[in-house]
GROMACS .gro file of C-alpha atoms in nm:
model
  168
    1ASP     CA    1   6.016  24.606  -1.834
    2VAL     CA    2   6.339  24.591  -1.639
    3ARG     CA    3   6.625  24.416  -1.816
    4LEU     CA    4   6.989  24.441  -1.911
    5GLU     CA    5   7.041  24.346  -2.274
    6GLY     CA    6   6.809  24.049  -2.226
    7ASP     CA    7   6.997  23.921  -1.920
    8HIS     CA    8   6.715  23.885  -1.668
    9GLY     CA    9   6.936  23.704  -1.416
   10MET     CA   10   7.182  23.991  -1.395
   11THR     CA   11   6.899  24.243  -1.376
   12ALA     CA   12   6.735  24.056  -1.090
   13LEU     CA   13   7.069  24.029  -0.909
   14LEU     CA   14   7.134  24.403  -0.947
   15LEU     CA   15   6.782  24.486  -0.829
   16LEU     CA   16   6.822  24.264  -0.522
   17LEU     CA   17   7.164  24.412  -0.447
   18GLY     CA   18   7.031  24.768  -0.488
   19ILE     CA   19   6.732  24.705  -0.263
   20ALA     CA   20   6.953  24.534  -0.003
   21LEU     CA   21   7.187  24.836  -0.004
   22ILE     CA   22   6.892  25.072   0.040
   23VAL     CA   23   6.758  24.869   0.334
   24PHE     CA   24   7.106  24.852   0.492
   25GLY     CA   25   7.142  25.228   0.440
   26VAL     CA   26   6.814  25.292   0.624
   27VAL     CA   27   6.937  25.082   0.917
   28ALA     CA   28   7.275  25.262   0.906
   29LEU     CA   29   7.107  25.603   0.942
   30VAL     CA   30   7.126  25.572   1.323
   31ALA     CA   31   7.496  25.475   1.330
   32PRO     CA   32   7.734  25.768   1.371
   33VAL     CA   33   8.014  25.604   1.172
   34LEU     CA   34   7.824  25.442   0.884
   35PRO     CA   35   7.726  25.677   0.601
   36GLY     CA   36   7.363  25.565   0.576
   37VAL     CA   37   7.260  25.826   0.319
   38ALA     CA   38   7.559  25.740   0.098
   39ILE     CA   39   7.469  25.369   0.119
   40ILE     CA   40   7.109  25.451   0.022
   41TYR     CA   41   7.239  25.653  -0.274
   42LEU     CA   42   7.461  25.364  -0.380
   43GLY     CA   43   7.160  25.130  -0.364
   44ILE     CA   44   6.955  25.367  -0.580
   45LEU     CA   45   7.244  25.387  -0.827
   46VAL     CA   46   7.252  25.006  -0.852
   47VAL     CA   47   6.874  24.992  -0.902
   48ALA     CA   48   6.901  25.258  -1.174
   49TRP     CA   49   7.180  25.057  -1.338
   50ALA     CA   50   6.961  24.745  -1.334
   51ASP     CA   51   6.701  24.949  -1.522
   52ASN     CA   52   6.958  25.083  -1.772
   53PHE     CA   53   6.900  25.428  -1.618
   54THR     CA   54   6.558  25.442  -1.785
   55ARG     CA   55   6.356  25.576  -1.491
   56ILE     CA   56   6.637  25.729  -1.287
   57GLY     CA   57   6.869  25.899  -1.533
   58PRO     CA   58   7.193  26.091  -1.499
   59LEU     CA   59   7.025  26.422  -1.410
   60MET     CA   60   6.822  26.268  -1.128
   61LEU     CA   61   7.130  26.080  -1.003
   62PHE     CA   62   7.324  26.408  -1.003
   63VAL     CA   63   7.050  26.580  -0.801
   64MET     CA   64   7.045  26.286  -0.559
   65LEU     CA   65   7.425  26.301  -0.530
   66GLY     CA   66   7.394  26.667  -0.432
   67LEU     CA   67   7.133  26.582  -0.168
   68MET     CA   68   7.357  26.305  -0.034
   69LEU     CA   69   7.650  26.546  -0.001
   70VAL     CA   70   7.430  26.803   0.176
   71ALA     CA   71   7.317  26.525   0.414
   72LEU     CA   72   7.677  26.433   0.499
   73VAL     CA   73   7.758  26.797   0.577
   74ALA     CA   74   7.432  26.844   0.771
   75ASP     CA   75   7.507  26.541   0.988
   76ASN     CA   76   7.848  26.674   1.088
   77VAL     CA   77   7.723  27.028   1.138
   78ALA     CA   78   7.434  26.904   1.355
   79ALA     CA   79   7.670  26.717   1.587
   80LEU     CA   80   7.893  27.022   1.626
   81PHE     CA   81   7.595  27.254   1.658
   82GLY     CA   82   7.442  27.055   1.944
   83ALA     CA   83   7.758  27.050   2.154
   84ARG     CA   84   7.855  27.409   2.069
   85ARG     CA   85   7.503  27.539   2.132
   86ALA     CA   86   7.518  27.390   2.481
   87GLY     CA   87   7.837  27.583   2.546
   88ALA     CA   88   8.085  27.300   2.502
   89SER     CA   89   8.446  27.393   2.437
   90ALA     CA   90   8.652  27.233   2.162
   91TRP     CA   91   8.733  26.963   2.420
   92GLY     CA   92   8.365  26.886   2.465
   93VAL     CA   93   8.302  26.873   2.091
   94PHE     CA   94   8.604  26.645   2.046
   95GLY     CA   95   8.481  26.431   2.337
   96ALA     CA   96   8.143  26.390   2.166
   97GLY     CA   97   8.323  26.247   1.862
   98VAL     CA   98   8.538  26.016   2.075
   99GLY     CA   99   8.230  25.906   2.267
  100ALA     CA  100   8.046  25.830   1.944
  101LEU     CA  101   8.326  25.601   1.830
  102ALA     CA  102   8.379  25.441   2.170
  103GLY     CA  103   8.005  25.389   2.206
  104LEU     CA  104   8.001  25.153   1.908
  105VAL     CA  105   8.150  24.883   2.132
  106PHE     CA  106   7.840  24.896   2.353
  107GLY     CA  107   7.581  24.857   2.079
  108LEU     CA  108   7.276  25.079   2.044
  109PRO     CA  109   7.291  25.225   2.398
  110GLY     CA  110   7.656  25.319   2.340
  111VAL     CA  111   7.578  25.470   2.001
  112VAL     CA  112   7.303  25.687   2.149
  113LEU     CA  113   7.473  25.782   2.477
  114GLY     CA  114   7.838  25.781   2.362
  115PRO     CA  115   7.846  26.138   2.228
  116ALA     CA  116   7.683  26.272   2.546
  117VAL     CA  117   7.917  26.082   2.779
  118GLY     CA  118   8.221  26.176   2.571
  119ALA     CA  119   8.131  26.546   2.569
  120LEU     CA  120   8.061  26.538   2.943
  121VAL     CA  121   8.388  26.360   3.033
  122PHE     CA  122   8.613  26.569   2.808
  123GLU     CA  123   8.447  26.894   2.913
  124TYR     CA  124   8.480  26.801   3.281
  125PHE     CA  125   8.845  26.699   3.230
  126ARG     CA  126   8.914  27.040   3.076
  127ASN     CA  127   8.728  27.232   3.346
  128PRO     CA  128   8.591  27.045   3.652
  129ASP     CA  129   8.263  27.236   3.652
  130ALA     CA  130   7.992  26.968   3.676
  131LYS     CA  131   7.711  27.197   3.557
  132LYS     CA  132   7.898  27.303   3.244
  133ALA     CA  133   8.006  26.944   3.176
  134LEU     CA  134   7.645  26.821   3.206
  135ARG     CA  135   7.533  27.093   2.965
  136ALA     CA  136   7.802  26.984   2.719
  137GLY     CA  137   7.686  26.623   2.755
  138ALA     CA  138   7.326  26.722   2.688
  139GLY     CA  139   7.445  26.916   2.384
  140GLY     CA  140   7.637  26.612   2.258
  141PHE     CA  141   7.319  26.406   2.288
  142LEU     CA  142   7.114  26.677   2.115
  143GLY     CA  143   7.373  26.695   1.837
  144PHE     CA  144   7.351  26.318   1.789
  145LEU     CA  145   6.972  26.338   1.764
  146LEU     CA  146   6.987  26.628   1.519
  147GLY     CA  147   7.238  26.436   1.307
  148VAL     CA  148   7.015  26.127   1.299
  149LEU     CA  149   6.716  26.344   1.210
  150ALA     CA  150   6.907  26.517   0.928
  151LYS     CA  151   7.029  26.184   0.788
  152ALA     CA  152   6.680  26.034   0.811
  153VAL     CA  153   6.518  26.329   0.632
  154PHE     CA  154   6.770  26.318   0.347
  155GLY     CA  155   6.777  25.937   0.330
  156PHE     CA  156   6.400  25.910   0.301
  157LEU     CA  157   6.395  26.202   0.056
  158LEU     CA  158   6.628  26.005  -0.172
  159ILE     CA  159   6.412  25.694  -0.139
  160GLY     CA  160   6.098  25.900  -0.208
  161LEU     CA  161   6.249  26.048  -0.523
  162ALA     CA  162   6.348  25.701  -0.643
  163VAL     CA  163   6.000  25.562  -0.574
  164LEU     CA  164   5.841  25.858  -0.757
  165ALA     CA  165   6.064  25.789  -1.059
  166TYR     CA  166   5.920  25.438  -1.077
  167VAL     CA  167   5.558  25.536  -1.007
  168PHE     CA  168   5.534  25.818  -1.264
   0.00000   0.00000   0.00000
């Protein structure tokens, strides 16, 4: 029985808000700027609040908070790792970040290709070696994909833990 001091309307509103945040967080997992995992965590927190923290208590929320923080670090490390692994200089890594932000203007294609184009352009500007610049661009793209994968794994892990709390 999910309720807040007998206020079923408030409980229903909190549940809807929490679920909406979780769904928005899942969608935000592919955006480089939006913290999808943090939004999912916030949604789970609201759902737990609606349930008076009966099924998801403080300890579980603390564990989930730790997972969320690891996900945020993993996302940033993955982006740097991809560009660095491909041999990009600091310019190429910086370009991948600029490309990710600039790509937002162009929708999903810009979000996906922005880091690669940014790394390629900045690396080429630093050193006009097309082969090295293309490698940096490929690394920027790989870093983006690794970041999305890391965020998705942690985001769905949080959702899975929340679902398990309500099933068992």
